[in-house]
Amino acid sequence: VQESFEIVSSSGNYAVTIGRDLLAGVVALDPNAIFLIDERLQNALPPSAVKRIVVEAAESRKSLEVMPEIILALREHGANRSSHLIAIGGGVIQDIATFAASIYMRGIRWTYMPTTLLGMADSCIGGKSSINVLGYKNLIGNFYPPEEVVIDVDFIRTLDAEQVIGGLFEAVKICYARGQRPFADYLAEGPTWPLAADVAQRLLTRSLRTKKWFIETDEFDQKERLLLNLGHTFGHALEAATDFGVSHGVAVGIGMLIAIDYARRRDRLTGKGHECAAQLEEHVTTMMNLVVASGVQWPDVDLSKVMQKFDNDKKHRSDVYRVVLPIGDGALELISEPRDDITREHLHASYAAVFAGLGIAMRAEAANALA
Amino acid sequence: VQESFEIVSSSGNYAVTIGRDLLAGVVALDPNAIFLIDERLQNALPPSAVKRIVVEAAESRKSLEVMPEIILALREHGANRSSHLIAIGGGVIQDIATFAASIYMRGIRWTYMPTTLLGMADSCIGGKSSINVLGYKNLIGNFYPPEEVVIDVDFIRTLDAEQVIGGLFEAVKICYARGQRPFADYLAEGPTWPLAADVAQRLLTRSLRTKKWFIETDEFDQKERLLLNLGHTFGHALEAATDFGVSHGVAVGIGMLIAIDYARRRDRLTGKGHECAAQLEEHVTTMMNLVVASGVQWPDVDLSKVMQKFDNDKKHRSDVYRVVLPIGDGALELISEPRDDITREHLHASYAAVFAGLGIAMRAEAANALA
């Protein structure tokens, strides 16, 4: 049985549908559409879908420099103002499709079918794109939601443990950000790996209905929606310092552990807050152990480089670091920490403790300590 | 005395101010802003405005391929989410600023000071950008209005007859599109060349307040606003066929004459409609004679190439041409003409008649006629 609900957005409402075996129906409904698809998934498309733009789902492709090629491909498929783009793939495909659809002839309609759990659980709604420019990651972007999001959970079979659990980290983040009850309801569904299709459908429904509240309350990332950055600022620094040797979802999981450790270290939690945060910590750790058991290779990490990347994050201000932490009774807050040595020492200690707990080697850090 | 009014838009309202000697005030208000300015005007900026991105206002610069440079320049000036971009220049600068401001960190605020009469009378409000890609003119674009539009009519002194009259063509087009009364009120202000600052201010106020009605009624170019394409589809073909040897404003003036000639030729006007259209025709012809008197050089025109460019316009549909014409009692309508030889013969005749009337030589056309 499929589920549907609507997202309200300033540029028009759009529908989200979650179910099994939906791809064939989307194609049958509009075989004249232009398909933008991850090259690894193109065999999933029936031959009737003839207008195809096949893209390697690589970070380097979601760049402003590559955009003229995509626009040219649309033009060569005869796209006009009433054309319909159907994007099938993960985050990179979504970013490219959001950006290209928004600018082609000042905007054409598009449909998105996420194929990663990260996309299904989180990024497929909200309408954001993030695009690289001349080596600067995500320096540009925009807001341009699709007309429809169609989530075919059968794509989950194409994913490995790390990809599935990475998506679950975004899902639990959203539910935790909304409060204790949504978090408990999420855990009660039994998120784990391997992930059965029916469980996936229920988890995704919870995650997306919860995210719906955030984006409808704060469409343009001014306040409530910023809480969804839990784990992200810490995680991005790790991704960047390892040249993306740690995947985004897993980095977010690690980032959540660091946020909890730091909040505890700075004594920001009440007794009840400790309990809530510990529940999240336990769930994330359990999932992380499944990732490790699946044979993930951690890169060696240079902790001073991680700290440097953290320091450079564009979300900070000149005088304060800006991070989302569980505070008080465990609810999330976007807080400002003085940009001084004391803060940095505690941040450093949190990173080191979490890395050690996960068995992530800190190579160059030892060298630095000796220097 | 300066005039101010507000434009209502889905992405927030913005103010338009029209007056004299306003540049210094804009700079003084925010010297930390980043200025994007036409290189020919950079001497107008006081030295206190230190963060400058100086751009050649050439058609080739408003392209997707050039955009990474602009984004990088913003980044090098330290732009962040709360930065303020102030764009000073004509249409090319406006297009670049609209696009760059909309995508930089998913959108930063910006102020626009138009410096051409085309910009002041028409394009400065509405929030549209048009950007070239790989040689395809205006294939992409978006909607991202500035936070404020500040029109300093003293910039008009930097413009020649062709530039001023080109702007007046857009102004009269807007007022005619709104109806007989706004058109009569516009003519009563005495639009001409040379254009005194006080007359300019009154004309611009009329033109922009009238355009305000169009864009607030139809922000995203669905219906009423499409009437503002009067003269444009005919004019674009001429611009394209001469490699932009005819300026945009003048091409729009010529396009209006062709629209009137074609409507008359196809017997689409009542007696009253003939009268209205003739008034517009007379005004445009008078202004065009001033352009000719100022020494404008017409390029030789290949009429078959103009027809081919007209045929390729992306606004047409596969079975019909889409053009704005004065119809019936003279009001504008977006009409669909069958895409057949009869239509093309009449269009050809209208182009030839208007070109002949303006003394525009039709070089290769003669050769084609012999072939």
XYZ file of C-alpha atoms in Angstrom:
742
model
C 0.000 0.000 0.000
C 1.419 3.378 -0.872
C 1.331 6.520 1.272
C 0.911 10.080 0.008
C 1.042 13.494 1.572
C 1.596 17.052 0.453
C 4.322 19.591 1.182
C 3.309 23.254 1.243
C 5.880 25.559 -0.314
C 5.893 29.174 -1.456
C 6.543 28.081 -5.025
C 3.572 25.691 -5.043
C 2.621 22.545 -3.161
C 4.008 19.192 -4.124
C 3.087 15.597 -3.423
C 5.240 12.900 -1.847
C 4.355 9.270 -2.543
C 6.073 6.327 -0.831
C 5.549 2.748 -1.944
C 6.882 -0.264 -3.819
C 7.390 -0.803 -7.531
C 6.560 2.786 -8.529
C 9.183 3.397 -11.247
C 7.257 1.726 -14.075
C 4.184 3.822 -13.295
C 6.120 7.096 -13.346
C 7.626 6.259 -16.740
C 4.324 5.062 -18.192
C 2.633 8.300 -17.126
C 4.980 10.451 -19.193
C 7.313 8.622 -21.582
C 7.927 11.960 -23.344
C 9.589 13.330 -20.243
C 13.331 13.876 -20.237
C 15.045 11.539 -17.781
C 18.116 12.644 -15.838
C 19.526 9.466 -14.359
C 22.529 8.139 -12.459
C 24.501 6.068 -14.971
C 24.566 3.117 -12.558
C 20.772 2.963 -12.629
C 20.066 3.436 -16.307
C 19.262 -0.235 -16.826
C 16.349 0.192 -14.444
C 14.690 2.493 -17.000
C 12.413 0.792 -19.537
C 13.401 1.276 -23.204
C 10.275 3.415 -23.719
C 12.049 6.200 -21.804
C 14.087 7.404 -24.759
C 15.083 10.945 -23.823
C 17.869 10.376 -21.338
C 20.585 12.478 -19.808
C 22.912 9.990 -18.156
C 25.159 11.458 -15.470
C 27.942 9.984 -13.392
C 26.836 10.532 -9.800
C 30.196 11.987 -8.781
C 30.769 14.987 -6.537
C 32.740 16.658 -9.348
C 29.666 16.585 -11.622
C 27.453 18.710 -9.357
C 29.374 21.829 -10.235
C 28.550 25.123 -11.875
C 31.218 24.395 -14.487
C 29.403 21.214 -15.594
C 25.993 22.929 -15.748
C 26.330 24.190 -19.363
C 26.602 20.542 -20.516
C 23.389 19.614 -18.715
C 21.553 22.641 -20.106
C 22.816 21.811 -23.598
C 21.611 18.220 -23.221
C 18.138 19.499 -22.273
C 18.162 21.753 -25.295
C 19.263 18.893 -27.562
C 16.346 16.815 -26.316
C 14.123 19.686 -27.450
C 13.157 20.830 -23.957
C 10.863 23.872 -23.867
C 8.966 25.717 -21.127
C 6.393 22.971 -20.791
C 8.874 20.100 -20.691
C 9.010 17.714 -17.767
C 12.248 16.495 -16.250
C 12.277 13.273 -14.233
C 15.389 12.839 -12.098
C 16.299 9.381 -10.808
C 19.240 9.047 -8.451
C 20.781 10.162 -5.180
C 21.936 13.522 -3.869
C 24.187 14.446 -6.768
C 21.413 13.823 -9.293
C 18.967 15.762 -7.128
C 21.321 18.737 -6.863
C 21.912 18.813 -10.612
C 18.201 18.401 -11.394
C 17.076 21.070 -8.902
C 19.525 23.584 -10.285
C 19.074 22.787 -13.980
C 15.258 22.632 -13.806
C 15.152 25.950 -11.946
C 17.155 27.860 -14.550
C 16.208 26.194 -17.862
C 13.992 28.787 -19.585
C 13.494 30.283 -16.078
C 12.170 27.036 -14.681
C 10.555 23.826 -15.893
C 8.592 21.292 -13.889
C 10.317 18.211 -12.562
C 9.737 15.004 -10.647
C 12.245 13.433 -8.308
C 12.704 9.736 -7.563
C 15.367 9.385 -4.868
C 17.313 6.122 -5.035
C 19.499 6.393 -1.920
C 18.158 6.140 1.606
C 19.681 9.552 2.354
C 17.602 11.003 -0.448
C 14.454 9.110 0.522
C 14.634 9.871 4.243
C 15.652 13.487 4.129
C 16.901 15.492 1.175
C 14.123 14.633 -1.323
C 11.857 17.217 0.279
C 12.777 20.788 1.026
C 13.760 21.822 -2.471
C 17.366 22.753 -1.743
C 20.299 22.310 -4.082
C 24.005 22.528 -3.261
C 26.438 23.022 -6.113
C 30.229 23.276 -6.156
C 32.125 26.089 -7.892
C 35.813 25.987 -8.829
C 36.554 23.550 -6.010
C 34.487 25.311 -3.345
C 32.016 22.730 -2.064
C 28.355 23.760 -2.011
C 29.196 27.437 -2.420
C 26.087 28.002 -4.502
C 22.601 26.558 -4.670
C 18.953 27.471 -4.639
C 15.436 26.408 -3.634
C 13.305 24.809 -6.363
C 11.194 21.867 -5.202
C 10.009 19.263 -7.700
C 6.363 18.994 -8.645
C 6.276 15.506 -7.228
C 8.537 13.238 -5.183
C 8.037 9.538 -5.830
C 9.871 7.175 -3.475
C 10.125 3.612 -4.727
C 11.504 1.684 -1.737
C 12.533 -1.176 -4.013
C 15.616 0.886 -4.891
C 16.849 0.159 -1.332
C 17.878 -3.309 -2.546
C 20.635 -1.652 -4.606
C 22.240 -0.183 -1.442
C 24.859 -1.580 0.955
C 24.936 -1.389 4.767
C 26.858 1.873 4.882
C 24.454 3.569 2.465
C 21.357 2.349 4.284
C 22.627 3.226 7.746
C 23.853 6.608 6.530
C 20.254 7.293 5.479
C 18.933 6.080 8.827
C 21.209 8.596 10.557
C 19.488 11.439 8.727
C 16.096 9.941 9.564
C 16.804 9.611 13.291
C 18.290 13.104 13.321
C 15.028 14.546 11.980
C 12.880 12.648 14.482
C 15.141 13.503 17.423
C 15.106 17.177 16.407
C 11.302 17.189 16.628
C 11.210 15.937 20.219
C 11.197 12.920 22.511
C 7.949 11.413 21.299
C 8.757 11.440 17.553
C 12.183 10.014 18.435
C 10.660 7.178 20.504
C 8.140 6.435 17.746
C 10.955 6.236 15.241
C 12.975 3.772 17.352
C 9.846 1.659 17.878
C 9.704 0.949 14.132
C 12.951 -0.994 14.474
C 15.434 0.768 12.174
C 18.304 -1.609 11.387
C 20.284 -3.320 8.672
C 19.243 -5.213 6.589
C 16.164 -3.053 6.131
C 12.947 -4.773 5.039
C 10.796 -2.874 2.533
C 7.783 -2.574 4.851
C 9.908 -1.288 7.741
C 11.618 1.127 5.351
C 8.283 2.464 4.190
C 7.126 3.136 7.766
C 10.441 4.736 8.771
C 10.505 6.932 5.687
C 6.930 8.024 6.274
C 7.805 9.055 9.855
C 10.974 10.799 8.820
C 9.436 12.737 5.936
C 6.247 13.693 7.747
C 8.453 15.057 10.522
C 10.702 16.902 8.111
C 7.539 18.305 6.486
C 6.849 20.130 9.745
C 10.317 21.687 9.716
C 10.278 22.878 6.131
C 6.730 24.190 6.263
C 7.507 26.058 9.473
C 10.770 27.461 8.129
C 11.011 27.097 4.370
C 14.136 29.194 3.917
C 16.407 27.926 6.670
C 15.992 30.796 9.087
C 15.327 29.063 12.405
C 13.662 25.695 13.121
C 15.080 24.051 10.023
C 18.610 24.900 11.151
C 18.231 22.286 13.908
C 18.387 19.679 11.157
C 22.079 20.522 10.965
C 22.631 18.300 14.030
C 25.826 16.350 13.385
C 26.463 18.175 10.113
C 29.009 20.825 11.046
C 31.072 18.242 12.954
C 30.571 15.677 10.189
C 31.415 18.016 7.303
C 34.792 18.753 8.868
C 35.531 15.020 8.950
C 34.363 14.553 5.353
C 36.481 17.459 4.159
C 39.593 16.486 6.143
C 39.513 12.969 4.668
C 38.802 14.107 1.102
C 35.378 12.511 1.464
C 36.915 9.231 2.594
C 34.025 9.048 5.071
C 30.562 9.001 3.457
C 28.124 11.787 4.262
C 25.599 9.703 6.163
C 28.214 8.026 8.319
C 29.896 11.394 8.945
C 26.551 12.749 10.180
C 26.281 9.775 12.551
C 29.766 10.475 13.874
C 28.900 14.178 14.076
C 25.879 13.408 16.259
C 28.102 11.432 18.636
C 30.474 14.398 18.816
C 27.634 16.839 19.486
C 26.445 14.667 22.375
C 29.956 14.211 23.760
C 30.647 17.945 23.567
C 27.351 18.891 25.251
C 28.130 16.456 28.059
C 31.729 17.659 28.349
C 30.570 21.285 28.670
C 27.887 20.272 31.170
C 24.998 21.521 29.072
C 22.558 18.721 29.929
C 20.223 18.138 32.873
C 19.719 14.611 34.233
C 16.796 14.140 31.855
C 18.843 15.595 29.020
C 21.577 13.062 29.664
C 19.037 10.264 29.372
C 17.607 11.495 26.054
C 21.005 12.115 24.531
C 22.223 8.723 25.742
C 19.362 7.020 23.919
C 20.343 8.708 20.684
C 23.995 7.903 21.340
C 23.203 4.266 21.935
C 21.151 3.924 18.764
C 23.777 5.659 16.618
C 26.556 3.539 18.155
C 24.631 0.312 17.512
C 24.118 1.298 13.874
C 27.747 2.370 13.564
C 28.834 -1.048 14.785
C 26.795 -2.595 11.969
C 28.636 -0.376 9.509
C 31.957 -1.495 10.965
C 30.831 -5.147 10.876
C 29.944 -4.748 7.177
C 33.644 -4.134 6.550
C 33.814 -0.338 6.131
C 37.375 0.978 5.839
C 38.013 4.053 7.997
C 40.628 6.385 6.541
C 43.373 7.521 8.921
C 42.350 10.900 10.232
C 44.502 13.978 10.826
C 42.721 15.559 13.758
C 44.404 18.936 13.369
C 43.142 19.013 9.790
C 39.638 18.159 10.992
C 39.827 21.035 13.471
C 41.014 23.352 10.731
C 38.122 22.346 8.450
C 35.715 22.804 11.351
C 37.135 26.258 11.944
C 36.648 27.202 8.268
C 32.987 26.215 8.115
C 30.988 29.009 6.491
C 28.180 28.644 9.036
C 30.310 30.087 11.850
C 30.523 33.820 12.540
C 33.688 35.798 13.004
C 33.423 35.730 16.812
C 31.528 32.498 17.535
C 31.227 28.915 16.361
C 27.670 27.930 15.492
C 26.713 24.338 16.293
C 23.545 22.403 17.015
C 23.702 20.614 20.377
C 21.321 18.776 22.692
C 20.869 21.231 25.569
C 19.098 21.177 28.936
C 16.451 18.446 28.827
C 17.888 17.142 25.568
C 16.119 19.335 23.007
C 18.272 20.662 20.190
C 19.432 24.255 19.992
C 21.611 26.186 17.580
C 24.146 27.675 19.957
C 27.038 30.113 19.675
C 30.304 29.080 21.293
C 33.116 31.608 21.801
C 35.752 31.144 19.140
C 38.557 30.676 21.666
C 41.136 28.100 22.800
C 38.919 26.707 25.549
C 36.167 25.859 23.074
C 38.689 24.405 20.647
C 40.282 22.195 23.319
C 36.920 20.731 24.235
C 35.949 20.231 20.609
C 39.278 18.508 20.011
C 38.717 16.240 23.008
C 35.225 15.308 21.766
C 36.473 14.440 18.300
C 39.322 12.365 19.776
C 37.026 10.490 22.182
C 34.465 9.603 19.512
C 37.116 8.580 16.984
C 38.795 6.372 19.572
C 35.462 4.773 20.477
C 34.852 3.881 16.824
C 38.379 2.584 16.227
C 39.258 5.415 13.815
C 43.061 5.817 13.756
C 44.403 9.338 14.300
C 47.648 9.207 12.368
C 49.043 12.678 11.960
C 47.567 13.748 15.275
C 50.273 11.716 17.061
C 52.900 13.468 14.997
C 51.415 16.832 15.925
C 51.403 15.950 19.607
C 55.119 15.240 19.383
C 55.890 18.433 17.529
C 11.905 65.470 -4.933
C 12.150 61.724 -5.044
C 9.328 59.228 -5.552
C 9.013 55.836 -3.878
C 6.652 52.915 -4.193
C 6.653 49.242 -3.384
C 6.471 46.132 -5.551
C 4.739 43.088 -4.072
C 6.441 39.808 -4.929
C 6.216 36.253 -3.651
C 9.819 36.396 -2.490
C 9.233 39.567 -0.462
C 8.290 43.138 -1.293
C 10.825 45.617 -2.530
C 11.009 49.373 -2.813
C 11.594 51.460 -5.918
C 12.955 54.979 -5.493
C 13.310 57.455 -8.359
C 15.174 60.732 -7.992
C 18.317 62.734 -8.647
C 21.777 62.380 -7.170
C 21.040 59.146 -5.305
C 24.286 57.201 -5.910
C 26.278 58.839 -3.099
C 23.517 58.069 -0.595
C 23.384 54.396 -1.575
C 27.138 54.027 -1.159
C 27.216 55.941 2.134
C 24.497 53.697 3.540
C 26.579 50.553 3.107
C 30.225 51.026 2.129
C 30.846 47.393 3.179
C 28.606 46.188 0.388
C 30.148 44.456 -2.599
C 29.678 46.507 -5.763
C 29.140 44.844 -9.130
C 29.614 47.596 -11.664
C 29.867 48.202 -15.404
C 33.526 48.997 -16.082
C 32.548 52.168 -17.966
C 30.913 53.545 -14.820
C 33.459 52.638 -12.173
C 34.729 56.201 -11.917
C 31.277 57.221 -10.711
C 31.862 55.152 -7.540
C 33.471 57.007 -4.621
C 36.785 55.541 -3.374
C 35.048 54.486 -0.133
C 33.378 51.688 -2.102
C 36.347 49.348 -1.990
C 34.876 45.917 -2.674
C 34.296 45.999 -6.397
C 33.607 43.454 -9.079
C 34.128 45.292 -12.337
C 32.479 43.698 -15.357
C 32.539 44.541 -19.023
C 28.879 45.057 -19.926
C 29.103 42.810 -22.991
C 26.536 40.256 -24.116
C 29.201 37.549 -23.924
C 29.681 38.188 -20.201
C 26.113 37.366 -19.189
C 26.685 33.684 -19.742
C 26.571 30.605 -17.561
C 30.187 29.922 -18.497
C 31.313 33.259 -16.993
C 29.293 32.756 -13.787
C 32.024 30.814 -11.888
C 34.296 33.889 -12.179
C 31.642 36.136 -10.659
C 30.952 33.675 -7.841
C 34.676 33.370 -7.167
C 34.990 37.169 -7.041
C 32.192 37.293 -4.441
C 33.963 34.638 -2.433
C 37.271 36.504 -2.656
C 35.590 39.608 -1.289
C 34.549 37.468 1.677
C 30.840 37.385 0.823
C 28.711 35.334 3.223
C 24.976 34.758 3.665
C 24.414 38.211 5.112
C 26.415 40.069 2.478
C 24.861 42.790 0.356
C 25.499 43.116 -3.355
C 24.916 46.477 -5.053
C 24.739 46.258 -8.834
C 25.232 49.404 -10.910
C 24.760 49.178 -14.657
C 22.412 48.259 -17.475
C 20.743 45.032 -18.511
C 23.867 42.886 -18.658
C 24.878 43.899 -15.133
C 21.328 43.313 -13.906
C 21.202 39.828 -15.452
C 24.543 38.860 -13.925
C 23.620 40.303 -10.523
C 20.174 38.676 -10.422
C 21.600 35.284 -11.249
C 24.703 35.488 -9.049
C 22.864 36.917 -6.025
C 20.186 34.222 -6.305
C 22.621 31.319 -6.224
C 25.460 32.548 -3.972
C 25.009 30.563 -0.740
C 21.404 29.981 -1.924
C 20.713 33.683 -2.186
C 22.013 36.970 -0.798
C 20.280 40.332 -0.715
C 21.001 42.856 -3.414
C 20.214 46.383 -4.550
C 19.963 47.444 -8.151
C 20.792 50.863 -9.608
C 19.916 50.819 -13.303
C 22.014 53.168 -15.423
C 20.373 52.779 -18.834
C 16.929 54.118 -19.679
C 15.912 50.589 -20.688
C 16.766 49.396 -17.208
C 15.151 52.374 -15.483
C 11.913 52.307 -17.486
C 11.291 48.606 -17.597
C 13.630 45.780 -16.676
C 14.693 47.038 -13.214
C 11.467 45.680 -11.728
C 10.107 42.200 -12.212
C 13.103 40.263 -10.982
C 13.863 38.363 -14.176
C 17.272 37.374 -15.435
C 18.237 36.101 -18.886
C 21.544 34.315 -19.284
C 23.241 32.825 -22.347
C 24.620 29.284 -22.459
C 27.114 27.992 -25.012
C 25.955 30.516 -27.589
C 22.215 30.061 -26.981
C 20.883 33.496 -26.103
C 18.804 33.758 -22.915
C 18.317 29.991 -22.714
C 18.404 30.111 -18.916
C 17.424 32.563 -16.236
C 15.412 32.935 -13.075
C 13.316 35.260 -10.898
C 15.102 36.934 -7.983
C 14.145 40.565 -7.382
C 16.504 42.900 -5.553
C 15.701 44.181 -2.090
C 15.640 47.699 -3.430
C 15.750 49.441 -6.799
C 17.273 52.920 -6.731
C 16.957 54.940 -9.933
C 19.279 57.914 -10.136
C 18.090 59.806 -13.216
C 21.386 61.680 -13.367
C 22.843 58.600 -15.066
C 20.722 59.535 -18.116
C 23.335 62.174 -18.957
C 25.758 59.361 -19.802
C 23.422 58.042 -22.555
C 23.135 58.902 -26.253
C 19.969 59.425 -28.335
C 19.695 55.778 -29.365
C 20.003 54.557 -25.765
C 17.478 57.049 -24.429
C 14.923 56.468 -27.178
C 15.379 52.704 -26.886
C 14.349 53.069 -23.244
C 11.390 55.248 -24.189
C 10.194 52.480 -26.521
C 9.955 50.082 -23.597
C 8.182 52.755 -21.540
C 5.571 53.503 -24.185
C 5.071 49.786 -24.772
C 4.180 49.282 -21.084
C 1.755 52.215 -21.015
C 0.100 51.214 -24.310
C -0.282 47.641 -23.042
C -2.237 48.942 -20.025
C -4.812 50.796 -22.125
C -5.711 54.004 -23.915
C -5.718 56.255 -20.866
C -2.283 55.286 -19.515
C -0.961 55.615 -23.072
C -2.432 59.129 -23.462
C -1.084 60.155 -20.031
C 2.359 58.935 -21.045
C 2.350 60.933 -24.302
C 1.176 64.026 -22.390
C 4.443 64.032 -20.397
C 6.309 64.817 -23.627
C 8.761 61.962 -24.103
C 11.524 63.054 -26.484
C 15.220 63.502 -26.999
C 17.103 65.179 -25.338
C 15.328 64.118 -22.162
C 15.296 66.567 -19.240
C 15.735 65.049 -15.771
C 12.339 66.193 -14.481
C 10.521 64.845 -17.549
C 12.485 61.605 -17.213
C 11.448 61.236 -13.599
C 7.756 61.666 -14.445
C 7.948 59.278 -17.415
C 9.786 56.657 -15.395
C 7.286 56.924 -12.566
C 4.414 56.353 -15.028
C 6.154 53.513 -16.753
C 7.178 51.675 -13.571
C 3.893 52.171 -11.736
C 2.187 50.717 -14.787
C 4.597 47.810 -15.003
C 4.005 47.251 -11.271
C 0.405 46.401 -12.127
C 1.528 43.811 -14.676
C 4.060 42.057 -12.494
C 1.890 42.047 -9.402
C -1.011 40.653 -11.407
C 1.127 38.030 -13.109
C 4.470 37.587 -11.380
C 5.580 34.533 -13.312
C 4.790 35.470 -16.903
C 1.666 33.393 -17.311
C -0.795 35.823 -18.858
C -1.056 39.625 -18.509
C 2.679 40.112 -18.330
C 3.117 38.363 -21.662
C 1.530 41.425 -23.322
C 4.724 43.282 -22.466
C 6.321 41.230 -25.234
C 4.783 43.663 -27.750
C 7.454 44.285 -30.382
C 9.831 41.795 -28.822
C 9.373 38.655 -30.895
C 9.613 40.725 -34.105
C 12.495 42.752 -32.684
C 14.491 39.773 -31.394
C 14.532 38.261 -34.864
C 16.030 41.475 -36.211
C 18.601 41.641 -33.416
C 19.615 38.028 -33.953
C 19.743 38.275 -37.758
C 22.086 41.272 -37.558
C 24.308 39.805 -34.838
C 22.944 42.481 -32.517
C 23.825 45.223 -35.009
C 20.491 46.792 -34.002
C 20.233 47.690 -30.310
C 17.513 46.065 -28.214
C 15.470 49.180 -27.540
C 15.464 50.272 -31.178
C 14.616 46.711 -32.261
C 11.603 46.795 -29.925
C 10.512 50.071 -31.528
C 10.808 48.506 -34.985
C 9.021 45.409 -33.674
C 6.071 47.532 -32.530
C 5.809 49.063 -36.001
C 5.792 45.557 -37.498
C 3.114 44.361 -35.050
C 0.906 47.299 -36.055
C 1.560 46.803 -39.767
C 0.818 43.087 -39.529
C -2.413 43.620 -37.551
C -3.572 46.138 -40.153
C -2.523 43.871 -43.035
C -4.526 40.957 -41.584
C -7.495 43.251 -40.918
C -7.532 42.687 -37.178
C -8.440 46.238 -36.164
C -11.745 48.111 -35.948
C -11.924 51.788 -36.922
C -11.184 52.753 -33.319
C -8.377 50.199 -33.201
C -6.825 51.764 -36.289
C -6.831 55.124 -34.547
C -5.173 53.848 -31.370
C -2.542 51.871 -33.212
C -1.854 54.828 -35.503
C -1.134 57.025 -32.483
C 1.427 54.536 -31.240
C 2.844 54.187 -34.740
C 3.183 57.930 -35.101
C 4.959 58.330 -31.774
C 7.370 55.474 -32.461
C 8.089 56.800 -35.952
C 8.783 60.295 -34.626
C 11.210 58.882 -32.066
C 12.805 56.621 -34.672
C 13.434 59.660 -36.877
C 15.312 61.255 -33.959
C 17.455 58.120 -33.743
C 18.172 58.328 -37.471
C 18.928 62.056 -37.163
C 21.430 61.295 -34.382
C 23.465 59.382 -36.965
C 22.628 55.753 -36.181
C 24.082 53.296 -38.699
C 21.590 50.643 -39.808
C 23.230 47.359 -40.720
C 22.180 45.818 -44.038
C 19.504 43.276 -43.254
C 19.011 39.828 -44.764
C 15.246 39.501 -44.591
C 15.238 35.732 -45.137
C 17.566 35.420 -42.160
C 15.236 37.596 -40.075
C 12.339 35.314 -41.040
C 14.370 32.263 -40.108
C 15.239 33.740 -36.695
C 11.587 34.659 -36.187
C 10.615 31.097 -37.030
C 13.104 29.705 -34.466
C 11.846 31.826 -31.564
C 11.336 29.597 -28.527
C 8.059 31.343 -27.657
C 6.264 29.805 -30.653
C 4.568 26.405 -30.499
C 5.002 23.599 -32.967
C 1.772 24.451 -34.812
C 1.365 28.210 -34.274
C 3.379 31.421 -34.067
C 2.761 33.342 -30.860
C 2.832 37.134 -31.185
C 1.416 40.115 -29.330
C -0.680 42.340 -31.600
C -3.086 45.260 -31.244
C -6.462 43.670 -31.961
C -10.039 44.937 -32.326
C -10.273 48.323 -30.606
C -6.502 48.448 -30.281
C -5.948 46.511 -27.034
C -3.071 44.054 -27.048
C -3.559 40.309 -27.233
C -1.201 37.362 -27.351
C -2.457 35.570 -30.426
C -1.677 32.308 -32.175
C -1.155 32.472 -35.929
C -1.099 29.290 -38.029
C 2.450 28.368 -38.852
C 1.845 28.343 -42.607
C 2.951 30.061 -45.808
C 0.122 32.587 -45.741
C 1.159 33.841 -42.307
C 4.809 33.893 -43.331
C 4.081 35.897 -46.516
C 2.250 38.551 -44.520
C 4.946 38.667 -41.854
C 7.542 39.041 -44.578
C 5.576 41.875 -46.165
C 5.285 43.675 -42.803
C 8.995 43.423 -42.126
C 9.789 44.672 -45.652
C 7.361 47.605 -45.417
C 8.651 48.797 -42.038
C 12.300 48.405 -43.043
C 11.684 50.361 -46.243
C 9.923 53.112 -44.278
C 12.936 53.481 -41.980
C 15.493 53.397 -44.780
C 16.933 50.043 -43.682
C 18.629 48.398 -46.683
C 17.651 44.790 -47.426
C 20.832 43.559 -49.034
C 20.774 39.781 -49.296
C 17.007 39.787 -49.686
C 17.443 41.065 -53.235
C 19.918 38.263 -53.908
C 17.442 35.732 -52.541
C 14.679 37.120 -54.699
C 16.875 36.525 -57.754
C 17.773 32.995 -56.721
